Short mmCIF file of C-alpha atoms and ligand atoms in Angstrom, two decimals:
data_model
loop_
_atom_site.label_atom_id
_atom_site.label_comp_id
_atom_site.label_asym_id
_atom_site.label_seq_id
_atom_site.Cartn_x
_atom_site.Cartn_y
_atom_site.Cartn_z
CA UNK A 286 0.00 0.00 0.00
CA UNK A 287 1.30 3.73 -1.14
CA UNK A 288 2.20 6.14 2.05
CA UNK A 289 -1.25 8.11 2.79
CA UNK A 290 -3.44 5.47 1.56
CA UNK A 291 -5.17 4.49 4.55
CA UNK A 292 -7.29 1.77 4.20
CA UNK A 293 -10.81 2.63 4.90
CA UNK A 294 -12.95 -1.10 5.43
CA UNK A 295 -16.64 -0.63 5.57
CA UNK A 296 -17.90 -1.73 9.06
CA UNK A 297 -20.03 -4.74 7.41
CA UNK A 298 -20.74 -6.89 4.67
CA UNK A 299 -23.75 -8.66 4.05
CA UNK A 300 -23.72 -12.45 2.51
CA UNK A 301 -24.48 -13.00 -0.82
CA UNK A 302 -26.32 -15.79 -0.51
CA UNK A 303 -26.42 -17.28 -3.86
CA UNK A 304 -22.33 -17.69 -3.49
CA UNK A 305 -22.00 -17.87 -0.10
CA UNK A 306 -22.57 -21.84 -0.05
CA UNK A 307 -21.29 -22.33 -3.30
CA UNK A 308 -17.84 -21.05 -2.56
CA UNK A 309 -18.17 -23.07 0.42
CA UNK A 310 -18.70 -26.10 -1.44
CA UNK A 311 -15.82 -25.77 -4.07
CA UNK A 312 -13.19 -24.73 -1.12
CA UNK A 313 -14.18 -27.93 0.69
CA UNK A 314 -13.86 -30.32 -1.84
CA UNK A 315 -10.31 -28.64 -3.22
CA UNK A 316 -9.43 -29.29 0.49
CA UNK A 317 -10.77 -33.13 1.01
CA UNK A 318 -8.27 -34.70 -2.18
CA UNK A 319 -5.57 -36.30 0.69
CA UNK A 320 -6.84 -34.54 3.75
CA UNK A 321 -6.90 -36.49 7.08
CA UNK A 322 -10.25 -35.56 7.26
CA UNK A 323 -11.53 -36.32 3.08
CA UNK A 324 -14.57 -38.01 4.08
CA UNK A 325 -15.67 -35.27 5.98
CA UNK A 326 -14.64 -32.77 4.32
CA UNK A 327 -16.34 -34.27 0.93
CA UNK A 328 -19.61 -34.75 2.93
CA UNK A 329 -19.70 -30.92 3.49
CA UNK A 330 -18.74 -30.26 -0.06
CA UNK A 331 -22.22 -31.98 -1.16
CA UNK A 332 -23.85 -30.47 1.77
CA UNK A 333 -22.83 -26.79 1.73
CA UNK A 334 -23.81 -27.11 -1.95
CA UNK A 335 -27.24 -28.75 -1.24
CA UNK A 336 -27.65 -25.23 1.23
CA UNK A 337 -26.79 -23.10 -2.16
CA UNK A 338 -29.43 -25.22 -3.76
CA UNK A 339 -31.70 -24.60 -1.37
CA UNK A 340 -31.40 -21.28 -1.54
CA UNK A 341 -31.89 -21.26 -5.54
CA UNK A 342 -35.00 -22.97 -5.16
CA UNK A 343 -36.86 -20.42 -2.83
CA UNK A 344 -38.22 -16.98 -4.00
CA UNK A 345 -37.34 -13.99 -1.88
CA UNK A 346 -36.86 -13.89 1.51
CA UNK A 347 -39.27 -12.05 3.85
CA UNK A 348 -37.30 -10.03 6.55
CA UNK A 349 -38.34 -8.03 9.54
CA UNK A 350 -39.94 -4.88 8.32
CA UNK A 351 -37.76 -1.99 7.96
CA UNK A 352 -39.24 -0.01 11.36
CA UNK A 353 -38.42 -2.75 13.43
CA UNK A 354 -34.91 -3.00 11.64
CA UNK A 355 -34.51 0.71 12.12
CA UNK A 356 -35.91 0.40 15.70
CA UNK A 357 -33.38 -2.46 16.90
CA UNK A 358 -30.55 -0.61 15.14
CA UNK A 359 -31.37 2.40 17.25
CA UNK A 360 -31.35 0.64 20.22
CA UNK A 361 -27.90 -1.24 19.99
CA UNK A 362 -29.64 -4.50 18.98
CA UNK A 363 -29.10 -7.09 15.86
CA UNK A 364 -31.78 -6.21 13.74
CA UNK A 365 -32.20 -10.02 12.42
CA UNK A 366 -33.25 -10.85 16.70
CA UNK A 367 -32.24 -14.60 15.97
CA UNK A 368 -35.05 -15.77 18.66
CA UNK A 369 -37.98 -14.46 16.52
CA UNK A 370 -36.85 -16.15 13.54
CA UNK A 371 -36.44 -19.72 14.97
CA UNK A 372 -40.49 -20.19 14.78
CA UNK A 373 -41.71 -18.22 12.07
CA UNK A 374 -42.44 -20.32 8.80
CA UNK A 375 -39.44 -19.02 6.46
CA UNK A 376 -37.54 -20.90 8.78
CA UNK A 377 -39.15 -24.15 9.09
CA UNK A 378 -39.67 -24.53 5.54
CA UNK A 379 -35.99 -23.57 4.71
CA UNK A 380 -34.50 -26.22 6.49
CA UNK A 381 -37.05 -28.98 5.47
CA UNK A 382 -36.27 -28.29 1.98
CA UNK A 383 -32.66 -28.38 3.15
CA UNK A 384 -33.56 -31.79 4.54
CA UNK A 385 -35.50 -32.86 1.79
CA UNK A 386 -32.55 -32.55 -0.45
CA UNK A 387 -29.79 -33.78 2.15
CA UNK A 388 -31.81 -37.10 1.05
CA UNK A 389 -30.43 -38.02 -2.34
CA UNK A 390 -26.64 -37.52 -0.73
CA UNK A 391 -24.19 -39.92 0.45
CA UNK A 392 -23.66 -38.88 3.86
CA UNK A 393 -21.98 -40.65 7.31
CA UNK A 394 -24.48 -43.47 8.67
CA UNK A 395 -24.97 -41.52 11.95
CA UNK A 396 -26.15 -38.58 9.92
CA UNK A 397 -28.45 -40.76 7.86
CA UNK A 398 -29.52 -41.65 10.95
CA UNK A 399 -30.47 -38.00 12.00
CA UNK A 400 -31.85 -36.61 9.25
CA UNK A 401 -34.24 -39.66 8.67
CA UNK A 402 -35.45 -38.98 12.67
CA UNK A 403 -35.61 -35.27 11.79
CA UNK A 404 -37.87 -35.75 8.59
CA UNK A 405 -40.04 -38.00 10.79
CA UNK A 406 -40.24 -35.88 13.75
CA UNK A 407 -43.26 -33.55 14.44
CA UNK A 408 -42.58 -30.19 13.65
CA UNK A 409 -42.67 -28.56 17.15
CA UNK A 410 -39.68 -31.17 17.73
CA UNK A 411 -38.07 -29.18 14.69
CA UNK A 412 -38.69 -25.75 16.37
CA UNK A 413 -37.50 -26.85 19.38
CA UNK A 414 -34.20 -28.23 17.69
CA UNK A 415 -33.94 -25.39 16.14
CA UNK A 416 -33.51 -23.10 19.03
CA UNK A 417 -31.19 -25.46 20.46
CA UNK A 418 -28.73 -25.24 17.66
CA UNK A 419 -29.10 -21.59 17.80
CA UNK A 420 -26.51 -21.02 19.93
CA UNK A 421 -23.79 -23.86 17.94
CA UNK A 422 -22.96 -24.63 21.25
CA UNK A 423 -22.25 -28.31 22.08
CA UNK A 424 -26.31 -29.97 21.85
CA UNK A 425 -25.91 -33.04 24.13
CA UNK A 426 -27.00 -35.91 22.39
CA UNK A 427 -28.69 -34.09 19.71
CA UNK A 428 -25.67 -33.37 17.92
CA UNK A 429 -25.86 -34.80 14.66
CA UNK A 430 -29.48 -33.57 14.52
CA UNK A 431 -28.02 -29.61 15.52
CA UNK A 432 -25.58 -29.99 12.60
CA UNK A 433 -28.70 -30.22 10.24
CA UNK A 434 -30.71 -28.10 11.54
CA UNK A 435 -27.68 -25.34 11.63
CA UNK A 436 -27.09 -25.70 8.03
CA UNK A 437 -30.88 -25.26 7.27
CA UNK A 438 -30.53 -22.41 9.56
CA UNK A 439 -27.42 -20.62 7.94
CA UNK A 440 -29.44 -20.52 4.93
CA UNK A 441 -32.72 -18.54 6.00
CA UNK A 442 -30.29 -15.83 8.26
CA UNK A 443 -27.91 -15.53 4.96
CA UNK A 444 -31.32 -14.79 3.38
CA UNK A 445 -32.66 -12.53 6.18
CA UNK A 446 -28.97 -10.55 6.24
CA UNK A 447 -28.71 -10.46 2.81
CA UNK A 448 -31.63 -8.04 2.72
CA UNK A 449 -30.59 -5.51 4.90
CA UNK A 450 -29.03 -2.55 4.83
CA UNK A 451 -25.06 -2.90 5.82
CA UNK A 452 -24.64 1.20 5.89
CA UNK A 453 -27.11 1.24 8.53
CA UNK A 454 -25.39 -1.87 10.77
CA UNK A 455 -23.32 -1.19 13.97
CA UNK A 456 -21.14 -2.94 16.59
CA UNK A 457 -23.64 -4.25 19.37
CA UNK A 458 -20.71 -6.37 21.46
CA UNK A 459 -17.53 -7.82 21.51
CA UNK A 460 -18.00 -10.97 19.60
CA UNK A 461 -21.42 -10.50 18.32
CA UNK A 462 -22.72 -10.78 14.58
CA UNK A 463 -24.42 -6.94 14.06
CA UNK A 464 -26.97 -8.76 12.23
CA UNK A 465 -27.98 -11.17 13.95
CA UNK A 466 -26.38 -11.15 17.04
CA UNK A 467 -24.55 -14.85 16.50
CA UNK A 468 -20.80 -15.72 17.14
CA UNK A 469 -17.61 -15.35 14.64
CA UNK A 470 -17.11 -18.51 13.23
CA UNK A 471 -13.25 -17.22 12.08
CA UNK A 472 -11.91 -14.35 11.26
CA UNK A 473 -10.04 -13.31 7.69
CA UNK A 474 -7.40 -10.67 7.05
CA UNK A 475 -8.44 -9.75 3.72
CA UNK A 476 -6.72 -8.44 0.46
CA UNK A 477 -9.75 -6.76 -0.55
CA UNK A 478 -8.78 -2.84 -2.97
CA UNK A 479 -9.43 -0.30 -0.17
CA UNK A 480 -9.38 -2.90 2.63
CA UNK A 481 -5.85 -4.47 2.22
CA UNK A 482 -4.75 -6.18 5.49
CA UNK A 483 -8.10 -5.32 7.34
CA UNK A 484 -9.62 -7.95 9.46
CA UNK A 485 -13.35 -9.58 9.12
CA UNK A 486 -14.92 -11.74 11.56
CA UNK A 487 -17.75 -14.25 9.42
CA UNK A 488 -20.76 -14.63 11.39
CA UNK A 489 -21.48 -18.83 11.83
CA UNK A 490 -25.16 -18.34 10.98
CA UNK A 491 -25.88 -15.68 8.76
CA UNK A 492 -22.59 -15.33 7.24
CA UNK A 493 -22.50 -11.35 7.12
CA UNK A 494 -18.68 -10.11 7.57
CA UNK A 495 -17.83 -7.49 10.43
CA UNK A 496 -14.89 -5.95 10.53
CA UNK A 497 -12.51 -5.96 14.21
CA UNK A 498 -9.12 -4.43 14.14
CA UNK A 499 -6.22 -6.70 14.26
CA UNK A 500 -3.94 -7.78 17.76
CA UNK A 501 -7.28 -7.39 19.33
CA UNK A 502 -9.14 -9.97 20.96
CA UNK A 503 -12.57 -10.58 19.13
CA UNK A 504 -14.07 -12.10 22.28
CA UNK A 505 -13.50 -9.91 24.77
CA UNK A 506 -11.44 -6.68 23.68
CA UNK A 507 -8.57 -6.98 25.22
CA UNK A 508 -5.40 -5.29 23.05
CA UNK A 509 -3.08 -6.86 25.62
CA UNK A 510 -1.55 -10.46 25.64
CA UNK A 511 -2.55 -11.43 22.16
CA UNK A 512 -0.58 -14.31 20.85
CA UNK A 513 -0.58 -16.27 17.62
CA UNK A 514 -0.14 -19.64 17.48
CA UNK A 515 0.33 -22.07 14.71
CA UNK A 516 1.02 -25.83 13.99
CA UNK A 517 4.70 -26.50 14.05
CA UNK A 518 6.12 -27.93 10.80
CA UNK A 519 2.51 -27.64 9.80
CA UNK A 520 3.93 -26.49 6.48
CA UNK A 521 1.33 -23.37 6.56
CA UNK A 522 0.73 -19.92 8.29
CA UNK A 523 -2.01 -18.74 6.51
CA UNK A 524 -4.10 -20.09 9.82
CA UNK A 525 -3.37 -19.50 13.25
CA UNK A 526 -5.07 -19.19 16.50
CA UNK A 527 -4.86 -15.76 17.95
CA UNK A 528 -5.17 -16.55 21.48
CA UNK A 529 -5.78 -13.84 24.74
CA UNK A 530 -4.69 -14.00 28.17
CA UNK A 531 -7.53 -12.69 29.42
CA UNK A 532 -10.20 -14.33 28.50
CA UNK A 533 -8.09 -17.28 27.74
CA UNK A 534 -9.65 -18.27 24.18
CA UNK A 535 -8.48 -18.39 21.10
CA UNK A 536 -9.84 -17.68 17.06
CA UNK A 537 -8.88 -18.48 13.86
CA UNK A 538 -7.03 -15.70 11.48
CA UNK A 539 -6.96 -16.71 8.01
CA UNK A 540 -4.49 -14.66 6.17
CA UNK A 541 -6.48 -14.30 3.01
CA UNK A 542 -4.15 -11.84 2.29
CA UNK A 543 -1.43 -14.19 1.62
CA UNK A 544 -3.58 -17.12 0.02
CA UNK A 545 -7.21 -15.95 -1.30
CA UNK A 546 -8.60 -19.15 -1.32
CA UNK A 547 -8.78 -19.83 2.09
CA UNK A 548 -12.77 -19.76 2.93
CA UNK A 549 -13.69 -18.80 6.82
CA UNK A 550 -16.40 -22.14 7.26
CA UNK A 551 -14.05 -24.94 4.93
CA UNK A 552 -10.72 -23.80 5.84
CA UNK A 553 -11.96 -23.78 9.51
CA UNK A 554 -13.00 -27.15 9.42
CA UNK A 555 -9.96 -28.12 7.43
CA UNK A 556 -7.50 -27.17 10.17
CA UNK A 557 -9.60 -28.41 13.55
CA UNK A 558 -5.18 -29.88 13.95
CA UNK A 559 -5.07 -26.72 14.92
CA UNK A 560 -7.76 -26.46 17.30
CA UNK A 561 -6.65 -30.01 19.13
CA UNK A 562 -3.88 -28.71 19.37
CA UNK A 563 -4.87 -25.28 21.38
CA UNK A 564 -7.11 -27.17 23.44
CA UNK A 565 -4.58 -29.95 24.55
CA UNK A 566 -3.11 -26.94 25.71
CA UNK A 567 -5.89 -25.31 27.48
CA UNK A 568 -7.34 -22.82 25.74
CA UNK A 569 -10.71 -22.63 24.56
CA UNK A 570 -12.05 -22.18 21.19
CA UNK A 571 -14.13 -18.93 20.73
CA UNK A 572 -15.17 -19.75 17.27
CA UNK A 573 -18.35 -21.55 16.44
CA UNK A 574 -19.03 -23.62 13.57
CA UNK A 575 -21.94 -25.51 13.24
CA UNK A 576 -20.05 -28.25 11.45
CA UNK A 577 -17.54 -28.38 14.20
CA UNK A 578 -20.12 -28.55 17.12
CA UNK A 579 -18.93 -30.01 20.24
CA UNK A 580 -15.06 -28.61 19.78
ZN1 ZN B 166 -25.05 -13.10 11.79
ZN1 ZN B 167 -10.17 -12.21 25.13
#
């Protein structure tokens, strides 16, 4: 970058969601040929792309209406308030079509296993999933079910975010999605023309970017005993874990500036090495990832 050019990163960036889960999809499966991890991996290829699917066979999305949007922004509050959106019918009928499709792929038995449960189960058992996996925290023994029921998820709030405004979004707390109030599942430095070197957290559910300045902790603000930590003869730096003293968690910086492949969901999975390895030695991962629940 030239002396004097500042770079000047808008505060958000909404999803797009007719790439979103497509570039999802392609990243995975360039990472599952010889990865530890290639089943995997290739099962959330197909999946991710049966979520950008999904999303090409609905019409348009009905959001909150733009009072309440303006109302929650004035306020300090996610406009997309994830708890009103768990019932309403968008998305229920999002993530059965998601499940509906997830049928015709080949997929681990114990997720067979779910979704066939979830397809018979009576819709309030749905809702009530739903809200569970809401949060991406570790479900209990619902897990495989959460996974599903996340990805179904991810689609309607990339659908919801992608209709709103990002001019109008603002920081509502460390850690926190400013549309719809969900946790960073990474976070990128980017090599984006007017951005270069900026940082974005990715949202785990709706996938809107925010941006966080860098040798800062996304979790709890703290500028002071940031450290970055990476796999040791893992070959690449393009991940680490920037961990904090205080709080004592770590997430995930993808140097996209270096190599602008990497993908904040795929290349998150791709590298859970790297999370083993922080929490062998006690930290705790801040990130959330629907499709590395439980970690
Ligand atoms: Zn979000
Ligand atoms: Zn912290």
């Amino acid at each position: 970058m030239n002396i004097g050019e500042e770079a000047k990163p808008p505060f958000a960036v909404l999803p797009d969601p007719s790439s979103l889960f497509l570039a999802r999809s392609r990243r995975l499966a360039a990472l599952a040929a010889g990865h530890t991890l290639e089943p995997y991996l290739s099962f959330l290829s197909r999946l991710t792309l049966a979520q950008h699917d999904t999303h090409g066979e609905l019409g348009p999305a009905t959001g909150p209406d733009a009072e309440s949007v303006r109302q929650a922004i004035a306020h300090d509050m996610p406009p997309l308030t994830r708890a009103a959106h768990v019932t309403q019918a968008g998305a229920q009928s999002t993530i059965d079509r998601l499940l509906a499709r997830l049928g015709g792929i080949d997929m681990p038995p114990e997720t067979a296993a779910a979704l066939q449960a979830l397809r018979a189960a009576p819709a309030e058992e749905r809702v009530r999933l739903t809200s569970v996996s809401m949060d991406l925290a570790a479900p209990g023994p619902d897990i495989a079910k959460s996974v599903l029921v996340a990805a179904g998820l991810q689609v309607h709030m990339a659908r919801l975010a992608s209709g709103l405004d990002a001019d109008t979004l603002k920081p509502v707390a460390d850690g926190v999605c400013p549309a719809c109030g969900g946790p960073p599942m990474s976070s990128a430095v980017v090599g984006w023309p007017k951005a270069h070197n900026t940082r974005f957290c990715t949202c785990a559910l709706c996938g809107t970017m925010w941006n966080v300045v860098r040798v800062k902790c996304v979790l709890c603000s703290s500028t002071a005993g940031i450290s970055y930590h990476t796999i040791e003869g893992g070959g690449s730096d393009s991940v680490k874990a920037e961990t904090c003293d205080k709080c004592r968690a770590y997430l995930k910086i993808l140097y996209q500036v270096e190599n602008a492949v990497l993908e904040p969901m795929a290349d998150d999975v791709a590298t859970l090495g790297l999370d083993l390895l922080m929490i062998e030695d006690g930290w705790t991962r801040g990130g959330r990832n629907p499709f590395l629940m439980g970690y």
